Amino acid sequence: MRRWIIASVVGLAIAASVPATAQLAKEDDGGVKVRRLSMMRNLVSAAKLEQAALQQYDQLRSQATTRNALIAADDPLAKRVQRVAQDLLPHAAKWNPRAKAWKWDITVIKTPAINALCMPGGKIAVFTGILDALKLTDDELAVVLGHEMAHALREHARARTAKVTLTNVGTLAIGLVIGGNVGELARQGGGLLALRFNRDDERDADLVGLELAARAGYDPQAGITLWQKMTQAAKGTPPTWLSTHPSGEDRERRTKAALKDVMPLYEKAKASKPPAAAPAPTAN
């Protein structure tokens, strides 16, 4: 998204992207309807963009480590985020075959920023602010993670990197794209963490995120309560946040409209889940 952020101690900007075509596509066995992928993304090498994303992700982790803000992988909070994310991962390749080869990684960073992100190549960062301020349930967390994963799976950053650079530097950018210097493209575009996705991309990610959550057995109705919480948290937010994001009310309305497409997926996933293990007996 870039997206949920209200304030950031590490200076991350909210994201937004290029409009794809207005044509809708229906994906395989039911689910949501989404726009066709932007053809502009083909100007940028996916593999090289993912490499640039890895470098910036490593920098983010390094900065968090320096600030003693990197939550250990064995911390209960990190384990919770990892568990929910792992449930969603088996359903990612439907939206992008490259996701099968991605080396997914999940980082939790201690900061009051209400934010989360997933970079090209499957590098996920969740800020504790979004967990604490919104008091997310697992279902709501699944919707958040699904939304972020959707940005990567739908290659919004790839399309945006191409467009913002071509817009900014014209012919020079074309040479860079053809030459495959994606790292330079990312720098000229302000860095992948600073890319801005537009409202259409946010709506796209909302829908795909709902489906990912539903297929993983998380209640997509949590998207309604999530956006209600976001609307409350966003009060007093500068206009720039609202300028690139659909309003909370709009997202709530669209979530309700999408339930007819994703609730059957949720019910199917829930029915196929193994029963929870009985608690171990306590010693007398």
mmCIF file of C-alpha atoms in Angstrom:
data_model
loop_
_atom_site.group_PDB
_atom_site.id
_atom_site.type_symbol
_atom_site.label_atom_id
_atom_site.label_comp_id
_atom_site.label_asym_id
_atom_site.label_seq_id
_atom_site.Cartn_x
_atom_site.Cartn_y
_atom_site.Cartn_z
ATOM 1 C CA MET A 1 0.000 0.000 0.000
ATOM 2 C CA ARG A 2 1.646 2.119 1.411
ATOM 3 C CA ARG A 3 -1.289 2.758 2.719
ATOM 4 C CA TRP A 4 -1.892 2.196 6.310
ATOM 5 C CA ILE A 5 0.813 4.570 7.412
ATOM 6 C CA ILE A 6 -0.165 7.457 9.730
ATOM 7 C CA ALA A 7 3.299 8.447 10.972
ATOM 8 C CA SER A 8 6.686 6.834 10.501
ATOM 9 C CA VAL A 9 9.817 7.129 12.581
ATOM 10 C CA VAL A 10 11.836 5.648 9.755
ATOM 11 C CA GLY A 11 10.544 8.049 7.151
ATOM 12 C CA LEU A 12 8.747 5.564 4.909
ATOM 13 C CA ALA A 13 6.320 7.127 2.456
ATOM 14 C CA ILE A 14 2.946 5.747 1.529
ATOM 15 C CA ALA A 15 2.867 3.917 -1.747
ATOM 16 C CA ALA A 16 0.698 4.198 -4.876
ATOM 17 C CA SER A 17 0.906 3.013 -8.507
ATOM 18 C CA VAL A 18 -0.002 3.255 -12.156
ATOM 19 C CA PRO A 19 -3.469 2.666 -13.484
ATOM 20 C CA ALA A 20 -3.661 -0.544 -15.456
ATOM 21 C CA THR A 21 -6.265 -0.980 -18.147
ATOM 22 C CA ALA A 22 -9.929 -0.708 -17.245
ATOM 23 C CA GLN A 23 -10.574 -4.237 -18.482
ATOM 24 C CA LEU A 24 -11.523 -6.769 -15.839
ATOM 25 C CA ALA A 25 -10.238 -10.291 -15.505
ATOM 26 C CA LYS A 26 -11.858 -13.219 -13.709
ATOM 27 C CA GLU A 27 -9.320 -15.544 -12.127
ATOM 28 C CA ASP A 28 -9.745 -19.362 -12.261
ATOM 29 C CA ASP A 29 -12.143 -21.071 -9.843
ATOM 30 C CA GLY A 30 -14.186 -18.159 -8.633
ATOM 31 C CA GLY A 31 -13.024 -15.258 -6.555
ATOM 32 C CA VAL A 32 -12.704 -11.558 -7.207
ATOM 33 C CA LYS A 33 -12.627 -9.617 -10.453
ATOM 34 C CA VAL A 34 -9.580 -7.444 -11.040
ATOM 35 C CA ARG A 35 -8.099 -5.270 -13.753
ATOM 36 C CA ARG A 36 -5.653 -6.640 -16.288
ATOM 37 C CA LEU A 37 -2.046 -6.146 -15.287
ATOM 38 C CA SER A 38 -0.429 -2.971 -16.561
ATOM 39 C CA MET A 39 1.563 -3.649 -19.724
ATOM 40 C CA MET A 40 3.968 -0.902 -18.703
ATOM 41 C CA ARG A 41 5.474 -3.248 -16.133
ATOM 42 C CA ASN A 42 7.139 -5.169 -18.976
ATOM 43 C CA LEU A 43 9.565 -2.272 -19.424
ATOM 44 C CA VAL A 44 11.251 -3.313 -16.178
ATOM 45 C CA SER A 45 12.929 -6.644 -15.489
ATOM 46 C CA ALA A 46 11.032 -8.429 -12.718
ATOM 47 C CA ALA A 47 14.147 -10.284 -11.583
ATOM 48 C CA LYS A 48 16.259 -7.146 -11.331
ATOM 49 C CA LEU A 49 13.523 -5.222 -9.561
ATOM 50 C CA GLU A 50 13.278 -8.048 -7.035
ATOM 51 C CA GLN A 51 17.038 -7.826 -6.504
ATOM 52 C CA ALA A 52 16.768 -4.077 -5.908
ATOM 53 C CA ALA A 53 13.908 -4.752 -3.490
ATOM 54 C CA LEU A 54 16.032 -7.251 -1.572
ATOM 55 C CA GLN A 55 18.766 -4.660 -1.127
ATOM 56 C CA GLN A 56 16.300 -2.079 0.182
ATOM 57 C CA TYR A 57 14.656 -4.661 2.442
ATOM 58 C CA ASP A 58 18.047 -5.539 3.915
ATOM 59 C CA GLN A 59 18.661 -1.828 4.507
ATOM 60 C CA LEU A 60 15.317 -1.543 6.291
ATOM 61 C CA ARG A 61 16.210 -4.473 8.542
ATOM 62 C CA SER A 62 19.666 -3.032 9.182
ATOM 63 C CA GLN A 63 18.189 0.320 10.204
ATOM 64 C CA ALA A 64 15.748 -1.444 12.522
ATOM 65 C CA THR A 65 18.581 -3.450 14.058
ATOM 66 C CA THR A 66 20.587 -0.278 14.671
ATOM 67 C CA ARG A 67 17.589 1.230 16.474
ATOM 68 C CA ASN A 68 17.078 -1.999 18.442
ATOM 69 C CA ALA A 69 13.651 -2.174 16.808
ATOM 70 C CA LEU A 70 13.892 -5.525 15.027
ATOM 71 C CA ILE A 71 11.550 -8.002 16.713
ATOM 72 C CA ALA A 72 13.250 -11.391 17.121
ATOM 73 C CA ALA A 73 11.852 -14.192 14.971
ATOM 74 C CA ASP A 74 11.095 -16.280 18.058
ATOM 75 C CA ASP A 75 9.142 -13.474 19.743
ATOM 76 C CA PRO A 76 5.435 -14.398 20.146
ATOM 77 C CA LEU A 77 4.380 -11.338 18.150
ATOM 78 C CA ALA A 78 6.678 -12.225 15.247
ATOM 79 C CA LYS A 79 5.543 -15.834 15.394
ATOM 80 C CA ARG A 80 1.933 -14.725 15.138
ATOM 81 C CA VAL A 81 2.589 -12.612 12.045
ATOM 82 C CA GLN A 82 4.648 -15.416 10.500
ATOM 83 C CA ARG A 83 1.902 -17.971 11.152
ATOM 84 C CA VAL A 84 -0.788 -15.897 9.463
ATOM 85 C CA ALA A 85 1.482 -15.017 6.533
ATOM 86 C CA GLN A 86 2.471 -18.653 6.045
ATOM 87 C CA ASP A 87 -1.202 -19.573 5.771
ATOM 88 C CA LEU A 88 -1.619 -17.134 2.874
ATOM 89 C CA LEU A 89 1.507 -18.092 0.930
ATOM 90 C CA PRO A 90 0.169 -21.290 -0.722
ATOM 91 C CA HIS A 91 -2.421 -19.165 -2.530
ATOM 92 C CA ALA A 92 -0.016 -16.534 -3.877
ATOM 93 C CA ALA A 93 1.061 -18.276 -7.082
ATOM 94 C CA LYS A 94 -2.458 -18.055 -8.513
ATOM 95 C CA TRP A 95 -1.848 -14.343 -8.884
ATOM 96 C CA ASN A 96 1.778 -14.485 -9.987
ATOM 97 C CA PRO A 97 3.585 -17.699 -11.019
ATOM 98 C CA ARG A 98 6.918 -16.118 -10.050
ATOM 99 C CA ALA A 99 5.796 -16.248 -6.425
ATOM 100 C CA LYS A 100 6.566 -19.982 -6.364
ATOM 101 C CA ALA A 101 10.267 -19.151 -6.567
ATOM 102 C CA TRP A 102 10.241 -16.135 -4.266
ATOM 103 C CA LYS A 103 12.193 -16.454 -1.033
ATOM 104 C CA TRP A 104 9.485 -15.061 1.199
ATOM 105 C CA ASP A 105 10.670 -13.349 4.353
ATOM 106 C CA ILE A 106 8.717 -11.714 7.165
ATOM 107 C CA THR A 107 10.058 -9.021 9.478
ATOM 108 C CA VAL A 108 8.305 -7.291 12.368
ATOM 109 C CA ILE A 109 9.647 -3.865 13.338
ATOM 110 C CA LYS A 110 8.927 -2.010 16.556
ATOM 111 C CA THR A 111 7.651 1.443 15.612
ATOM 112 C CA PRO A 112 4.394 3.329 16.203
ATOM 113 C CA ALA A 113 3.893 3.701 12.452
ATOM 114 C CA ILE A 114 0.606 2.202 11.311
ATOM 115 C CA ASN A 115 2.049 0.445 8.302
ATOM 116 C CA ALA A 116 2.935 -2.821 6.607
ATOM 117 C CA LEU A 117 4.479 -3.611 3.237
ATOM 118 C CA CYS A 118 5.432 -6.391 0.871
ATOM 119 C CA MET A 119 8.177 -5.653 -1.609
ATOM 120 C CA PRO A 120 8.713 -7.309 -5.003
ATOM 121 C CA GLY A 121 10.042 -10.797 -4.419
ATOM 122 C CA GLY A 122 8.013 -11.405 -1.260
ATOM 123 C CA LYS A 123 9.831 -9.391 1.395
ATOM 124 C CA ILE A 124 7.251 -8.494 4.055
ATOM 125 C CA ALA A 125 7.603 -5.978 6.885
ATOM 126 C CA VAL A 126 4.954 -5.331 9.508
ATOM 127 C CA PHE A 127 5.220 -2.437 11.949
ATOM 128 C CA THR A 128 4.014 -2.995 15.490
ATOM 129 C CA GLY A 129 2.020 0.234 15.287
ATOM 130 C CA ILE A 130 -0.582 -1.357 13.033
ATOM 131 C CA LEU A 131 -0.935 -4.305 15.408
ATOM 132 C CA ASP A 132 -1.098 -2.194 18.553
ATOM 133 C CA ALA A 133 -3.107 0.824 17.436
ATOM 134 C CA LEU A 134 -5.727 -1.186 15.548
ATOM 135 C CA LYS A 135 -5.660 -4.188 17.899
ATOM 136 C CA LEU A 136 -5.853 -6.500 14.904
ATOM 137 C CA THR A 137 -7.514 -9.880 15.131
ATOM 138 C CA ASP A 138 -5.921 -12.715 13.162
ATOM 139 C CA ASP A 139 -8.614 -12.312 10.502
ATOM 140 C CA GLU A 140 -7.871 -8.592 10.182
ATOM 141 C CA LEU A 141 -4.139 -9.268 10.114
ATOM 142 C CA ALA A 142 -4.712 -11.736 7.276
ATOM 143 C CA VAL A 143 -6.540 -9.033 5.307
ATOM 144 C CA VAL A 144 -3.674 -6.583 5.909
ATOM 145 C CA LEU A 145 -1.043 -9.119 4.850
ATOM 146 C CA GLY A 146 -3.127 -10.197 1.874
ATOM 147 C CA HIS A 147 -3.403 -6.587 0.746
ATOM 148 C CA GLU A 148 0.341 -6.055 0.977
ATOM 149 C CA MET A 149 1.144 -9.332 -0.749
ATOM 150 C CA ALA A 150 -1.300 -8.373 -3.502
ATOM 151 C CA HIS A 151 0.723 -5.256 -4.335
ATOM 152 C CA ALA A 152 3.765 -7.466 -4.951
ATOM 153 C CA LEU A 153 1.853 -10.215 -6.735
ATOM 154 C CA ARG A 154 0.082 -7.753 -9.035
ATOM 155 C CA GLU A 155 3.429 -6.042 -9.752
ATOM 156 C CA HIS A 156 2.238 -2.554 -8.933
ATOM 157 C CA ALA A 157 5.747 -1.424 -7.975
ATOM 158 C CA ARG A 158 7.132 -2.781 -11.234
ATOM 159 C CA ALA A 159 4.643 -0.763 -13.272
ATOM 160 C CA ARG A 160 5.144 2.301 -11.111
ATOM 161 C CA THR A 161 8.930 2.113 -11.364
ATOM 162 C CA ALA A 162 8.652 2.137 -15.137
ATOM 163 C CA LYS A 163 6.172 4.986 -15.290
ATOM 164 C CA VAL A 164 7.714 7.310 -12.725
ATOM 165 C CA THR A 165 11.149 7.017 -14.285
ATOM 166 C CA LEU A 166 9.945 7.460 -17.844
ATOM 167 C CA THR A 167 8.004 10.492 -16.714
ATOM 168 C CA ASN A 168 10.921 12.005 -14.824
ATOM 169 C CA VAL A 169 13.826 11.425 -17.165
ATOM 170 C CA GLY A 170 12.317 10.614 -20.543
ATOM 171 C CA THR A 171 14.693 9.135 -23.076
ATOM 172 C CA LEU A 172 17.395 8.476 -20.505
ATOM 173 C CA ALA A 173 14.987 6.260 -18.600
ATOM 174 C CA ILE A 174 14.232 4.225 -21.699
ATOM 175 C CA GLY A 175 17.929 3.506 -22.039
ATOM 176 C CA LEU A 176 18.114 2.496 -18.402
ATOM 177 C CA VAL A 177 15.146 0.178 -18.728
ATOM 178 C CA ILE A 178 16.487 -1.473 -21.846
ATOM 179 C CA GLY A 179 19.892 -1.710 -20.194
ATOM 180 C CA GLY A 180 18.291 -3.370 -17.200
ATOM 181 C CA ASN A 181 19.693 -0.965 -14.593
ATOM 182 C CA VAL A 182 16.751 -1.375 -12.279
ATOM 183 C CA GLY A 183 18.704 -0.310 -9.213
ATOM 184 C CA GLU A 184 19.253 3.073 -10.843
ATOM 185 C CA LEU A 185 15.591 3.168 -11.831
ATOM 186 C CA ALA A 186 14.559 2.561 -8.243
ATOM 187 C CA ARG A 187 16.869 5.327 -7.008
ATOM 188 C CA GLN A 188 15.613 7.812 -9.586
ATOM 189 C CA GLY A 189 12.052 6.890 -8.666
ATOM 190 C CA GLY A 190 12.746 7.676 -5.021
ATOM 191 C CA GLY A 191 13.240 4.093 -3.891
ATOM 192 C CA LEU A 192 10.783 1.220 -3.766
ATOM 193 C CA LEU A 193 9.740 2.112 -0.228
ATOM 194 C CA ALA A 194 8.673 5.559 -1.421
ATOM 195 C CA LEU A 195 6.632 4.515 -4.430
ATOM 196 C CA ARG A 196 3.042 5.709 -4.421
ATOM 197 C CA PHE A 197 0.253 3.439 -5.530
ATOM 198 C CA ASN A 198 -2.868 5.106 -6.859
ATOM 199 C CA ARG A 199 -6.428 4.453 -5.800
ATOM 200 C CA ASP A 200 -7.044 1.875 -8.512
ATOM 201 C CA ASP A 201 -4.060 -0.142 -7.333
ATOM 202 C CA GLU A 202 -5.241 0.117 -3.742
ATOM 203 C CA ARG A 203 -8.676 -1.164 -4.741
ATOM 204 C CA ASP A 204 -7.028 -3.951 -6.725
ATOM 205 C CA ALA A 205 -4.948 -4.950 -3.699
ATOM 206 C CA ASP A 206 -7.984 -4.758 -1.422
ATOM 207 C CA LEU A 207 -9.842 -7.319 -3.538
ATOM 208 C CA VAL A 208 -6.945 -9.705 -4.055
ATOM 209 C CA GLY A 209 -6.037 -9.413 -0.379
ATOM 210 C CA LEU A 210 -9.562 -10.403 0.626
ATOM 211 C CA GLU A 211 -9.372 -13.449 -1.611
ATOM 212 C CA LEU A 212 -5.979 -14.516 -0.271
ATOM 213 C CA ALA A 213 -7.299 -14.274 3.278
ATOM 214 C CA ALA A 214 -10.485 -16.169 2.425
ATOM 215 C CA ARG A 215 -8.664 -18.999 0.645
ATOM 216 C CA ALA A 216 -6.424 -19.350 3.696
ATOM 217 C CA GLY A 217 -9.437 -19.785 5.968
ATOM 218 C CA TYR A 218 -9.583 -16.273 7.433
ATOM 219 C CA ASP A 219 -12.939 -14.521 7.568
ATOM 220 C CA PRO A 220 -12.980 -11.839 4.832
ATOM 221 C CA GLN A 221 -15.703 -9.996 6.734
ATOM 222 C CA ALA A 222 -12.813 -8.805 8.886
ATOM 223 C CA GLY A 223 -12.079 -6.387 6.050
ATOM 224 C CA ILE A 224 -15.131 -4.416 7.148
ATOM 225 C CA THR A 225 -13.979 -3.993 10.740
ATOM 226 C CA LEU A 226 -10.434 -3.326 9.535
ATOM 227 C CA TRP A 227 -11.509 -0.355 7.451
ATOM 228 C CA GLN A 228 -13.732 0.913 10.232
ATOM 229 C CA LYS A 229 -10.679 0.908 12.486
ATOM 230 C CA MET A 230 -8.579 2.552 9.780
ATOM 231 C CA THR A 231 -11.172 5.293 9.313
ATOM 232 C CA GLN A 232 -11.035 6.039 13.016
ATOM 233 C CA ALA A 233 -7.223 5.952 13.119
ATOM 234 C CA ALA A 234 -6.921 8.196 10.053
ATOM 235 C CA LYS A 235 -8.774 11.115 11.608
ATOM 236 C CA GLY A 236 -6.551 14.157 11.394
ATOM 237 C CA THR A 237 -4.324 12.554 8.750
ATOM 238 C CA PRO A 238 -2.819 15.056 6.261
ATOM 239 C CA PRO A 239 -4.661 15.305 2.907
ATOM 240 C CA THR A 240 -1.787 13.575 1.087
ATOM 241 C CA TRP A 241 -2.800 10.279 2.688
ATOM 242 C CA LEU A 242 -6.348 10.558 1.456
ATOM 243 C CA SER A 243 -5.248 11.797 -1.965
ATOM 244 C CA THR A 244 -3.857 8.413 -2.987
ATOM 245 C CA HIS A 245 -6.131 6.100 -1.044
ATOM 246 C CA PRO A 246 -9.810 5.301 -1.302
ATOM 247 C CA SER A 247 -11.656 6.511 1.775
ATOM 248 C CA GLY A 248 -12.314 4.068 4.573
ATOM 249 C CA GLU A 249 -16.014 4.280 3.796
ATOM 250 C CA ASP A 250 -15.378 3.439 0.143
ATOM 251 C CA ARG A 251 -13.211 0.478 1.075
ATOM 252 C CA GLU A 252 -15.796 -0.763 3.551
ATOM 253 C CA ARG A 253 -18.490 -0.546 0.873
ATOM 254 C CA ARG A 254 -16.363 -2.388 -1.682
ATOM 255 C CA THR A 255 -15.473 -5.047 0.854
ATOM 256 C CA LYS A 256 -19.144 -5.698 1.515
ATOM 257 C CA ALA A 257 -19.796 -5.931 -2.231
ATOM 258 C CA ALA A 258 -16.954 -8.436 -2.662
ATOM 259 C CA LEU A 259 -18.166 -10.783 0.065
ATOM 260 C CA LYS A 260 -20.405 -12.650 -2.361
ATOM 261 C CA ASP A 261 -17.255 -13.655 -4.270
ATOM 262 C CA VAL A 262 -14.999 -14.530 -1.352
ATOM 263 C CA MET A 263 -17.281 -15.948 1.343
ATOM 264 C CA PRO A 264 -17.730 -19.242 -0.569
ATOM 265 C CA LEU A 265 -13.924 -19.552 -0.696
ATOM 266 C CA TYR A 266 -13.733 -18.937 3.037
ATOM 267 C CA GLU A 267 -16.452 -21.477 3.805
ATOM 268 C CA LYS A 268 -14.690 -24.052 1.642
ATOM 269 C CA ALA A 269 -11.337 -23.397 3.310
ATOM 270 C CA LYS A 270 -12.868 -23.485 6.770
ATOM 271 C CA ALA A 271 -14.574 -26.809 6.052
ATOM 272 C CA SER A 272 -11.304 -28.359 4.904
ATOM 273 C CA LYS A 273 -9.272 -27.196 7.895
ATOM 274 C CA PRO A 274 -8.286 -29.974 10.300
ATOM 275 C CA PRO A 275 -9.894 -29.673 13.741
ATOM 276 C CA ALA A 276 -7.857 -27.874 16.341
ATOM 277 C CA ALA A 277 -5.782 -30.137 18.540
ATOM 278 C CA ALA A 278 -7.127 -30.721 22.027
ATOM 279 C CA PRO A 279 -5.143 -29.011 24.790
ATOM 280 C CA ALA A 280 -2.588 -31.198 26.510
ATOM 281 C CA PRO A 281 -3.717 -32.469 29.910
ATOM 282 C CA THR A 282 -2.221 -30.700 32.870
ATOM 283 C CA ALA A 283 -0.254 -32.617 35.452
ATOM 284 C CA ASN A 284 -1.772 -33.006 38.898
#
